[in-house]
Amino acid sequence: MIKKTRAEITKCILHKVANKFNSGQNVFSEDLIRFDQESYDLMKNFLMKPFGNLTQSYRFVNHEDARLDPLNNFTSEIFKEEAAFVDYSKSIVNHLFEQSNSAQIKTGDVIVVFIEGIEYKDVLTEAVGVFKIENKVDFFQTYLDDNESFDVVVQKGISTKRIDKGCLVLNTADAEGTVVFSVDNHNYDAQYWINNFLNVKLADDYNSHTQSYLEMCKEFSEEVIKPELGMQQQGNFLANTVDYFKENESVDYATFKDEVFTDEKHKEQFDDYKKHFENLNDVLIRNNFDVSGVVLKKEKSKLKTEIKLDTNINIKLDVDAPEAASEYIERGYDEEKKMKYYKVYFNEEK
């Protein structure tokens, strides 16, 4: 996680990236953007805000040789010689252009910035930020017409609510290489931004271990538990998973299975699914790792524990209450109505 309290954008330039698939051409600026205080404050918050709560970081795939990762190479040269910022910002856009090999890759504005004063692990450092604006919004611009009456015209502009795609390449590294943070709010092509443009992989730390394990449990509940045992048991499994992570500072794979599963059959299914998940996502699920509380809080909000019925009634289970699904809900079949039912126990309505 980074701290941006003392961060300052000292260089900023905007280019336009085209689509290689459609034979477009990039358009480049030659000069840096000169801000007034109001526009600077707005731009700084717009670009930096998405990174305030990120816990997971990435590393370049070929971190031992920056030349094999173009973005790593270009940003490294900028850190060595800030005067080359404009030229290398164009190289970054050209590299992004080379990844647009399908019609669905969107054209857009690319903002490249140099940032000083970013704090990472209690150390102040610099960063190069690359931000792609893919979608613009309509807004009304008011103006005074020839008759000295006010009128409006519709124009398109950049929304300050959230960035489409962005990354920060920090001028700091560990044993795995240069530290990179990334956001992608329009993930229409997973290969395009993370794999092709950035060419990065998740850092091998407890944040990524926690996320990968929880994602595996989520998919297992959807593909194995739900079809076989139904939504109630799916919710029960997810609640027990969250409870295990909350009650333990570290995860032990064997202990996790013993606490979450009562049937040996499901333990074996989980083992098989772990191998499937690793192969499918090209990720290694650790058998032992420390739990990241920040990632757990984030990921558990994505877990769906709602039982949706075809009678337009939904039962929402609390993922933080593992005993609720098993103790206070009963599932059965009514012979007279020829329908399945859920019986819910409670003391009073809230």
mmCIF file of C-alpha atoms in Angstrom:
data_model
loop_
_atom_site.group_PDB
_atom_site.id
_atom_site.type_symbol
_atom_site.label_atom_id
_atom_site.label_comp_id
_atom_site.label_asym_id
_atom_site.label_seq_id
_atom_site.Cartn_x
_atom_site.Cartn_y
_atom_site.Cartn_z
ATOM 1 C CA MET A 1 0.000 0.000 0.000
ATOM 2 C CA ILE A 2 1.261 3.471 -0.851
ATOM 3 C CA LYS A 3 0.783 6.790 0.922
ATOM 4 C CA LYS A 4 0.222 9.869 -1.228
ATOM 5 C CA THR A 5 0.135 12.615 1.422
ATOM 6 C CA ARG A 6 3.385 14.179 0.195
ATOM 7 C CA ALA A 7 3.073 13.106 -3.436
ATOM 8 C CA GLU A 8 3.443 15.807 -6.089
ATOM 9 C CA ILE A 9 3.015 15.569 -9.866
ATOM 10 C CA THR A 10 6.053 17.347 -11.285
ATOM 11 C CA LYS A 11 5.595 16.397 -14.946
ATOM 12 C CA CYS A 12 2.429 15.607 -16.880
ATOM 13 C CA ILE A 13 1.814 15.126 -20.579
ATOM 14 C CA LEU A 14 -1.159 13.905 -22.615
ATOM 15 C CA HIS A 15 -1.066 11.907 -25.848
ATOM 16 C CA LYS A 16 -3.727 10.076 -27.853
ATOM 17 C CA VAL A 17 -3.401 6.377 -28.574
ATOM 18 C CA ALA A 18 -5.016 4.840 -31.641
ATOM 19 C CA ASN A 19 -5.977 1.261 -32.480
ATOM 20 C CA LYS A 20 -3.429 -0.744 -34.457
ATOM 21 C CA PHE A 21 -6.113 -3.180 -35.615
ATOM 22 C CA ASN A 22 -8.006 -0.342 -37.309
ATOM 23 C CA SER A 23 -4.860 1.213 -38.838
ATOM 24 C CA GLY A 24 -5.096 4.311 -36.647
ATOM 25 C CA GLN A 25 -2.250 6.663 -35.803
ATOM 26 C CA ASN A 26 -1.126 8.012 -32.440
ATOM 27 C CA VAL A 27 -1.099 11.751 -31.819
ATOM 28 C CA PHE A 28 1.631 13.160 -29.576
ATOM 29 C CA SER A 29 2.091 16.310 -27.522
ATOM 30 C CA GLU A 30 5.475 18.010 -27.434
ATOM 31 C CA ASP A 31 5.033 20.054 -24.277
ATOM 32 C CA LEU A 32 4.101 19.317 -20.689
ATOM 33 C CA ILE A 33 0.714 20.362 -19.346
ATOM 34 C CA ARG A 34 0.837 23.597 -17.322
ATOM 35 C CA PHE A 35 -1.760 23.556 -14.554
ATOM 36 C CA ASP A 36 -3.334 26.296 -12.524
ATOM 37 C CA GLN A 37 -3.816 25.343 -8.869
ATOM 38 C CA GLU A 38 -7.462 24.323 -9.248
ATOM 39 C CA SER A 39 -6.893 22.026 -12.235
ATOM 40 C CA TYR A 40 -3.737 20.594 -10.636
ATOM 41 C CA ASP A 41 -5.563 19.667 -7.430
ATOM 42 C CA LEU A 42 -8.376 18.063 -9.418
ATOM 43 C CA MET A 43 -5.987 16.128 -11.665
ATOM 44 C CA LYS A 44 -3.852 14.921 -8.770
ATOM 45 C CA ASN A 45 -6.857 13.556 -6.887
ATOM 46 C CA PHE A 46 -8.276 12.018 -10.067
ATOM 47 C CA LEU A 47 -5.079 10.105 -10.858
ATOM 48 C CA MET A 48 -3.956 9.171 -7.350
ATOM 49 C CA LYS A 49 -7.227 8.284 -5.628
ATOM 50 C CA PRO A 50 -7.590 4.756 -7.129
ATOM 51 C CA PHE A 51 -4.293 3.677 -5.570
ATOM 52 C CA GLY A 52 -4.988 4.767 -2.007
ATOM 53 C CA ASN A 53 -6.464 1.443 -0.858
ATOM 54 C CA LEU A 54 -4.601 -1.021 -3.086
ATOM 55 C CA THR A 55 -2.799 -3.682 -1.106
ATOM 56 C CA GLN A 56 -1.664 -5.920 -3.944
ATOM 57 C CA SER A 57 1.299 -5.056 -6.085
ATOM 58 C CA TYR A 58 2.833 -6.541 -9.209
ATOM 59 C CA ARG A 59 6.315 -7.261 -10.512
ATOM 60 C CA PHE A 60 7.570 -7.281 -14.095
ATOM 61 C CA VAL A 61 7.793 -10.798 -15.496
ATOM 62 C CA ASN A 62 11.367 -10.350 -16.755
ATOM 63 C CA HIS A 63 12.564 -8.298 -13.801
ATOM 64 C CA GLU A 64 16.187 -9.446 -14.133
ATOM 65 C CA ASP A 65 16.484 -7.810 -17.562
ATOM 66 C CA ALA A 66 14.456 -4.610 -17.991
ATOM 67 C CA ARG A 67 15.057 -4.640 -21.749
ATOM 68 C CA LEU A 68 12.694 -7.616 -22.080
ATOM 69 C CA ASP A 69 9.819 -5.623 -20.576
ATOM 70 C CA PRO A 70 9.345 -2.393 -22.583
ATOM 71 C CA LEU A 71 7.456 -0.500 -19.873
ATOM 72 C CA ASN A 72 10.081 -1.452 -17.291
ATOM 73 C CA ASN A 73 12.779 -0.278 -19.692
ATOM 74 C CA PHE A 74 11.127 3.066 -20.488
ATOM 75 C CA THR A 75 10.355 3.935 -16.872
ATOM 76 C CA SER A 76 13.870 2.927 -15.785
ATOM 77 C CA GLU A 77 15.306 5.382 -18.324
ATOM 78 C CA ILE A 78 13.017 8.140 -17.028
ATOM 79 C CA PHE A 79 14.211 7.527 -13.468
ATOM 80 C CA LYS A 80 17.819 7.785 -14.698
ATOM 81 C CA GLU A 81 17.248 10.970 -16.679
ATOM 82 C CA GLU A 82 14.109 13.006 -16.043
ATOM 83 C CA ALA A 83 14.926 15.255 -19.017
ATOM 84 C CA ALA A 84 14.025 12.340 -21.290
ATOM 85 C CA PHE A 85 10.495 12.177 -19.851
ATOM 86 C CA VAL A 86 8.688 13.509 -22.956
ATOM 87 C CA ASP A 87 10.491 11.202 -25.385
ATOM 88 C CA TYR A 88 9.944 8.107 -23.281
ATOM 89 C CA SER A 89 6.313 9.033 -22.649
ATOM 90 C CA LYS A 90 5.855 8.731 -26.429
ATOM 91 C CA SER A 91 7.589 5.344 -26.370
ATOM 92 C CA ILE A 92 5.161 4.200 -23.691
ATOM 93 C CA VAL A 93 2.194 5.206 -25.875
ATOM 94 C CA ASN A 94 3.698 3.440 -28.890
ATOM 95 C CA HIS A 95 4.134 0.313 -26.791
ATOM 96 C CA LEU A 96 0.496 0.552 -25.691
ATOM 97 C CA PHE A 97 -0.523 0.992 -29.345
ATOM 98 C CA GLU A 98 1.307 -2.204 -30.322
ATOM 99 C CA GLN A 99 -0.930 -4.189 -27.945
ATOM 100 C CA SER A 100 -4.186 -3.130 -29.654
ATOM 101 C CA ASN A 101 -4.521 -6.192 -31.845
ATOM 102 C CA SER A 102 -8.309 -6.456 -31.867
ATOM 103 C CA ALA A 103 -11.229 -4.188 -32.718
ATOM 104 C CA GLN A 104 -12.479 -4.170 -29.129
ATOM 105 C CA ILE A 105 -9.372 -2.386 -27.829
ATOM 106 C CA LYS A 106 -10.473 1.202 -27.347
ATOM 107 C CA THR A 107 -8.648 4.324 -28.449
ATOM 108 C CA GLY A 108 -8.279 7.138 -25.947
ATOM 109 C CA ASP A 109 -6.229 9.742 -24.150
ATOM 110 C CA VAL A 110 -3.064 8.630 -22.372
ATOM 111 C CA ILE A 111 -1.776 10.703 -19.468
ATOM 112 C CA VAL A 112 1.821 10.066 -18.410
ATOM 113 C CA VAL A 113 3.073 11.668 -15.195
ATOM 114 C CA PHE A 114 6.199 11.824 -13.073
ATOM 115 C CA ILE A 115 5.422 11.816 -9.356
ATOM 116 C CA GLU A 116 7.709 12.655 -6.465
ATOM 117 C CA GLY A 117 7.148 12.000 -2.788
ATOM 118 C CA ILE A 118 5.215 8.734 -2.913
ATOM 119 C CA GLU A 119 5.679 6.752 0.292
ATOM 120 C CA TYR A 120 6.016 2.987 0.047
ATOM 121 C CA LYS A 121 6.950 0.930 3.099
ATOM 122 C CA ASP A 122 8.030 4.081 4.981
ATOM 123 C CA VAL A 123 10.377 5.210 2.207
ATOM 124 C CA LEU A 124 9.807 8.207 -0.078
ATOM 125 C CA THR A 125 10.347 7.476 -3.742
ATOM 126 C CA GLU A 126 9.345 8.537 -7.267
ATOM 127 C CA ALA A 127 6.914 6.940 -9.688
ATOM 128 C CA VAL A 128 5.926 7.065 -13.327
ATOM 129 C CA GLY A 129 2.182 6.877 -13.827
ATOM 130 C CA VAL A 130 0.427 5.831 -17.028
ATOM 131 C CA PHE A 131 -3.321 6.391 -17.302
ATOM 132 C CA LYS A 132 -5.593 5.563 -20.215
ATOM 133 C CA ILE A 133 -8.923 7.364 -20.619
ATOM 134 C CA GLU A 134 -11.198 5.169 -22.735
ATOM 135 C CA ASN A 135 -14.628 6.612 -22.079
ATOM 136 C CA LYS A 136 -15.789 10.212 -22.094
ATOM 137 C CA VAL A 137 -19.064 11.562 -20.749
ATOM 138 C CA ASP A 138 -21.540 14.095 -22.094
ATOM 139 C CA PHE A 139 -21.848 17.423 -20.285
ATOM 140 C CA PHE A 140 -23.599 20.726 -20.931
ATOM 141 C CA GLN A 141 -21.460 23.754 -21.689
ATOM 142 C CA THR A 142 -23.250 27.110 -21.272
ATOM 143 C CA TYR A 143 -22.408 30.076 -23.471
ATOM 144 C CA LEU A 144 -23.664 33.539 -24.410
ATOM 145 C CA ASP A 145 -25.072 33.602 -27.962
ATOM 146 C CA ASP A 146 -25.206 36.463 -30.484
ATOM 147 C CA ASN A 147 -28.496 37.675 -29.019
ATOM 148 C CA GLU A 148 -26.867 38.012 -25.595
ATOM 149 C CA SER A 149 -28.931 35.131 -24.264
ATOM 150 C CA PHE A 150 -27.509 32.073 -22.545
ATOM 151 C CA ASP A 151 -27.674 28.769 -24.364
ATOM 152 C CA VAL A 152 -26.227 25.296 -23.921
ATOM 153 C CA VAL A 153 -24.312 22.871 -26.097
ATOM 154 C CA VAL A 154 -23.486 19.233 -25.416
ATOM 155 C CA GLN A 155 -19.773 18.404 -25.286
ATOM 156 C CA LYS A 156 -17.765 15.341 -24.331
ATOM 157 C CA GLY A 157 -15.129 15.321 -21.625
ATOM 158 C CA ILE A 158 -13.249 13.234 -19.081
ATOM 159 C CA SER A 159 -15.203 12.291 -15.993
ATOM 160 C CA THR A 160 -13.328 12.846 -12.732
ATOM 161 C CA LYS A 161 -15.217 10.051 -10.949
ATOM 162 C CA ARG A 162 -12.820 7.229 -11.780
ATOM 163 C CA ILE A 163 -9.957 6.321 -14.070
ATOM 164 C CA ASP A 164 -10.447 3.642 -16.734
ATOM 165 C CA LYS A 165 -6.978 2.130 -16.628
ATOM 166 C CA GLY A 166 -3.879 3.177 -14.763
ATOM 167 C CA CYS A 167 -0.580 2.033 -13.315
ATOM 168 C CA LEU A 168 2.157 3.364 -11.078
ATOM 169 C CA VAL A 169 5.710 2.113 -11.621
ATOM 170 C CA LEU A 170 7.706 2.929 -8.503
ATOM 171 C CA ASN A 171 11.412 3.714 -8.438
ATOM 172 C CA THR A 172 11.930 1.017 -5.851
ATOM 173 C CA ALA A 173 12.393 -2.733 -5.984
ATOM 174 C CA ASP A 174 12.697 -5.844 -3.858
ATOM 175 C CA ALA A 175 13.983 -9.344 -4.562
ATOM 176 C CA GLU A 176 11.172 -9.850 -7.100
ATOM 177 C CA GLY A 177 11.847 -6.634 -8.998
ATOM 178 C CA THR A 178 10.326 -3.190 -9.527
ATOM 179 C CA VAL A 179 7.112 -2.491 -7.629
ATOM 180 C CA VAL A 180 4.044 -1.846 -9.825
ATOM 181 C CA PHE A 181 0.452 -1.009 -8.908
ATOM 182 C CA SER A 182 -2.404 -1.267 -11.395
ATOM 183 C CA VAL A 183 -6.118 -0.499 -11.698
ATOM 184 C CA ASP A 184 -8.473 -1.522 -14.495
ATOM 185 C CA ASN A 185 -12.126 -0.524 -14.208
ATOM 186 C CA HIS A 186 -13.010 -1.693 -17.729
ATOM 187 C CA ASN A 187 -11.554 -5.169 -17.883
ATOM 188 C CA TYR A 188 -12.932 -6.107 -21.301
ATOM 189 C CA ASP A 189 -9.671 -7.800 -22.276
ATOM 190 C CA ALA A 190 -7.616 -9.217 -19.415
ATOM 191 C CA GLN A 191 -4.634 -9.868 -21.684
ATOM 192 C CA TYR A 192 -4.400 -6.322 -23.043
ATOM 193 C CA TRP A 193 -3.473 -4.266 -19.972
ATOM 194 C CA ILE A 194 -1.948 -6.601 -17.367
ATOM 195 C CA ASN A 195 -0.274 -9.227 -19.539
ATOM 196 C CA ASN A 196 0.559 -7.452 -22.787
ATOM 197 C CA PHE A 197 1.119 -3.804 -21.899
ATOM 198 C CA LEU A 198 2.401 -4.086 -18.328
ATOM 199 C CA ASN A 199 3.660 -7.677 -18.596
ATOM 200 C CA VAL A 200 3.468 -8.124 -14.827
ATOM 201 C CA LYS A 201 2.502 -10.798 -12.341
ATOM 202 C CA LEU A 202 1.248 -10.537 -8.770
ATOM 203 C CA ALA A 203 3.944 -10.235 -6.143
ATOM 204 C CA ASP A 204 4.616 -13.426 -4.234
ATOM 205 C CA ASP A 205 3.342 -12.139 -0.896
ATOM 206 C CA TYR A 206 0.599 -12.781 1.643
ATOM 207 C CA ASN A 207 -1.770 -10.350 -0.091
ATOM 208 C CA SER A 208 -1.775 -12.299 -3.347
ATOM 209 C CA HIS A 209 -1.814 -15.642 -1.485
ATOM 210 C CA THR A 210 -4.933 -14.591 0.424
ATOM 211 C CA GLN A 211 -6.703 -13.344 -2.686
ATOM 212 C CA SER A 212 -5.885 -16.406 -4.794
ATOM 213 C CA TYR A 213 -7.071 -18.796 -2.073
ATOM 214 C CA LEU A 214 -10.338 -16.941 -1.535
ATOM 215 C CA GLU A 215 -10.951 -16.728 -5.275
ATOM 216 C CA MET A 216 -10.402 -20.482 -5.505
ATOM 217 C CA CYS A 217 -12.910 -21.092 -2.685
ATOM 218 C CA LYS A 218 -15.429 -18.803 -4.366
ATOM 219 C CA GLU A 219 -15.143 -20.644 -7.684
ATOM 220 C CA PHE A 220 -15.243 -24.040 -5.951
ATOM 221 C CA SER A 221 -18.482 -23.062 -4.218
ATOM 222 C CA GLU A 222 -19.999 -21.995 -7.534
ATOM 223 C CA GLU A 223 -18.837 -24.913 -9.685
ATOM 224 C CA VAL A 224 -18.910 -27.822 -7.212
ATOM 225 C CA ILE A 225 -20.864 -27.064 -4.012
ATOM 226 C CA LYS A 226 -23.803 -25.202 -5.555
ATOM 227 C CA PRO A 227 -24.664 -27.746 -8.322
ATOM 228 C CA GLU A 228 -24.305 -30.692 -5.954
ATOM 229 C CA LEU A 229 -25.692 -29.418 -2.631
ATOM 230 C CA GLY A 230 -27.567 -26.198 -3.431
ATOM 231 C CA MET A 231 -27.279 -22.546 -2.480
ATOM 232 C CA GLN A 232 -27.750 -23.096 1.251
ATOM 233 C CA GLN A 233 -24.675 -25.298 1.510
ATOM 234 C CA GLN A 234 -22.803 -22.982 -0.830
ATOM 235 C CA GLY A 235 -23.476 -20.103 1.552
ATOM 236 C CA ASN A 236 -22.554 -22.285 4.497
ATOM 237 C CA PHE A 237 -19.217 -23.206 2.900
ATOM 238 C CA LEU A 238 -18.359 -19.577 2.108
ATOM 239 C CA ALA A 239 -19.292 -18.446 5.620
ATOM 240 C CA ASN A 240 -17.115 -21.191 7.148
ATOM 241 C CA THR A 241 -14.271 -20.171 4.824
ATOM 242 C CA VAL A 242 -14.465 -16.544 5.931
ATOM 243 C CA ASP A 243 -14.704 -17.631 9.565
ATOM 244 C CA TYR A 244 -11.532 -19.719 9.238
ATOM 245 C CA PHE A 245 -9.632 -16.765 7.762
ATOM 246 C CA LYS A 246 -10.912 -14.437 10.492
ATOM 247 C CA GLU A 247 -10.014 -16.813 13.318
ATOM 248 C CA ASN A 248 -6.525 -17.715 12.087
ATOM 249 C CA GLU A 249 -3.502 -15.517 11.470
ATOM 250 C CA SER A 250 -2.202 -18.018 8.934
ATOM 251 C CA VAL A 251 -3.746 -20.641 6.676
ATOM 252 C CA ASP A 252 -2.782 -24.294 6.745
ATOM 253 C CA TYR A 253 -4.289 -26.171 3.818
ATOM 254 C CA ALA A 254 -4.814 -29.492 5.646
ATOM 255 C CA THR A 255 -6.305 -27.824 8.725
ATOM 256 C CA PHE A 256 -8.581 -25.702 6.550
ATOM 257 C CA LYS A 257 -10.061 -28.809 4.907
ATOM 258 C CA ASP A 258 -10.582 -30.526 8.241
ATOM 259 C CA GLU A 259 -12.464 -27.537 9.675
ATOM 260 C CA VAL A 260 -14.546 -26.643 6.628
ATOM 261 C CA PHE A 261 -15.452 -30.088 5.243
ATOM 262 C CA THR A 262 -17.055 -32.959 7.126
ATOM 263 C CA ASP A 263 -17.159 -35.354 4.164
ATOM 264 C CA GLU A 264 -13.938 -36.930 2.828
ATOM 265 C CA LYS A 265 -15.480 -36.817 -0.633
ATOM 266 C CA HIS A 266 -15.531 -33.006 -0.570
ATOM 267 C CA LYS A 267 -11.939 -32.881 0.644
ATOM 268 C CA GLU A 268 -10.916 -34.916 -2.390
ATOM 269 C CA GLN A 269 -12.993 -32.715 -4.666
ATOM 270 C CA PHE A 270 -11.288 -29.661 -3.177
ATOM 271 C CA ASP A 271 -7.850 -31.200 -3.833
ATOM 272 C CA ASP A 272 -8.778 -31.865 -7.458
ATOM 273 C CA TYR A 273 -10.232 -28.398 -7.879
ATOM 274 C CA LYS A 274 -7.089 -26.794 -6.451
ATOM 275 C CA LYS A 275 -5.026 -28.391 -9.226
ATOM 276 C CA HIS A 276 -7.600 -27.321 -11.821
ATOM 277 C CA PHE A 277 -7.638 -23.738 -10.520
ATOM 278 C CA GLU A 278 -3.831 -23.520 -10.528
ATOM 279 C CA ASN A 279 -3.578 -24.779 -14.104
ATOM 280 C CA LEU A 280 -6.435 -22.619 -15.357
ATOM 281 C CA ASN A 281 -5.141 -19.387 -13.798
ATOM 282 C CA ASP A 282 -1.402 -20.098 -13.950
ATOM 283 C CA VAL A 283 -1.109 -19.521 -10.208
ATOM 284 C CA LEU A 284 0.354 -21.449 -7.290
ATOM 285 C CA ILE A 285 -1.967 -21.858 -4.300
ATOM 286 C CA ARG A 286 0.211 -21.957 -1.210
ATOM 287 C CA ASN A 287 -0.454 -24.613 1.418
ATOM 288 C CA ASN A 288 0.760 -22.285 4.185
ATOM 289 C CA PHE A 289 0.649 -18.490 4.255
ATOM 290 C CA ASP A 290 -0.203 -15.544 6.487
ATOM 291 C CA VAL A 291 -3.674 -14.030 6.151
ATOM 292 C CA SER A 292 -4.021 -10.475 4.859
ATOM 293 C CA GLY A 293 -6.858 -8.872 6.808
ATOM 294 C CA VAL A 294 -7.195 -6.042 4.291
ATOM 295 C CA VAL A 295 -7.582 -8.455 1.378
ATOM 296 C CA LEU A 296 -10.004 -10.628 3.359
ATOM 297 C CA LYS A 297 -12.229 -7.621 4.029
ATOM 298 C CA LYS A 298 -12.176 -6.684 0.355
ATOM 299 C CA GLU A 299 -12.721 -10.173 -1.048
ATOM 300 C CA LYS A 300 -15.489 -11.256 1.326
ATOM 301 C CA SER A 301 -17.637 -8.402 0.003
ATOM 302 C CA LYS A 302 -17.549 -10.178 -3.372
ATOM 303 C CA LEU A 303 -18.846 -13.469 -2.000
ATOM 304 C CA LYS A 304 -22.448 -14.056 -2.990
ATOM 305 C CA THR A 305 -24.439 -15.894 -0.325
ATOM 306 C CA GLU A 306 -27.941 -15.059 -1.496
ATOM 307 C CA ILE A 307 -30.456 -17.842 -2.146
ATOM 308 C CA LYS A 308 -32.614 -16.779 -5.092
ATOM 309 C CA LEU A 309 -35.896 -18.630 -5.525
ATOM 310 C CA ASP A 310 -38.180 -18.870 -8.548
ATOM 311 C CA THR A 311 -41.067 -17.593 -6.412
ATOM 312 C CA ASN A 312 -39.497 -14.090 -6.359
ATOM 313 C CA ILE A 313 -38.252 -14.535 -2.807
ATOM 314 C CA ASN A 314 -34.560 -14.166 -1.935
ATOM 315 C CA ILE A 315 -32.863 -15.237 1.300
ATOM 316 C CA LYS A 316 -29.642 -13.384 2.039
ATOM 317 C CA LEU A 317 -27.160 -15.172 4.287
ATOM 318 C CA ASP A 318 -24.597 -13.280 6.348
ATOM 319 C CA VAL A 319 -21.122 -14.416 5.302
ATOM 320 C CA ASP A 320 -19.843 -13.380 8.746
ATOM 321 C CA ALA A 321 -22.268 -15.771 10.512
ATOM 322 C CA PRO A 322 -21.184 -19.324 9.634
ATOM 323 C CA GLU A 323 -23.692 -20.965 11.995
ATOM 324 C CA ALA A 324 -26.749 -19.238 10.546
ATOM 325 C CA ALA A 325 -27.208 -21.333 7.387
ATOM 326 C CA SER A 326 -26.930 -24.645 9.236
ATOM 327 C CA GLU A 327 -28.768 -23.801 12.483
ATOM 328 C CA TYR A 328 -31.592 -21.492 11.462
ATOM 329 C CA ILE A 329 -32.567 -22.644 7.965
ATOM 330 C CA GLU A 330 -34.131 -25.976 7.050
ATOM 331 C CA ARG A 331 -34.721 -27.220 3.530
ATOM 332 C CA GLY A 332 -37.473 -29.682 2.698
ATOM 333 C CA TYR A 333 -40.142 -30.826 0.264
ATOM 334 C CA ASP A 334 -43.911 -30.336 0.622
ATOM 335 C CA GLU A 335 -45.724 -33.380 -0.791
ATOM 336 C CA GLU A 336 -49.064 -31.587 -0.894
ATOM 337 C CA LYS A 337 -47.856 -28.569 -2.855
ATOM 338 C CA LYS A 338 -45.230 -30.565 -4.739
ATOM 339 C CA MET A 339 -42.719 -27.806 -4.016
ATOM 340 C CA LYS A 340 -39.431 -27.417 -2.190
ATOM 341 C CA TYR A 341 -39.336 -25.060 0.789
ATOM 342 C CA TYR A 342 -37.031 -23.303 3.255
ATOM 343 C CA LYS A 343 -38.010 -22.949 6.904
ATOM 344 C CA VAL A 344 -36.317 -19.953 8.617
ATOM 345 C CA TYR A 345 -36.118 -19.633 12.422
ATOM 346 C CA PHE A 346 -35.863 -16.261 14.174
ATOM 347 C CA ASN A 347 -36.759 -14.488 17.407
ATOM 348 C CA GLU A 348 -37.886 -11.133 16.078
ATOM 349 C CA GLU A 349 -37.798 -9.050 12.928
ATOM 350 C CA LYS A 350 -35.254 -6.272 12.589
#
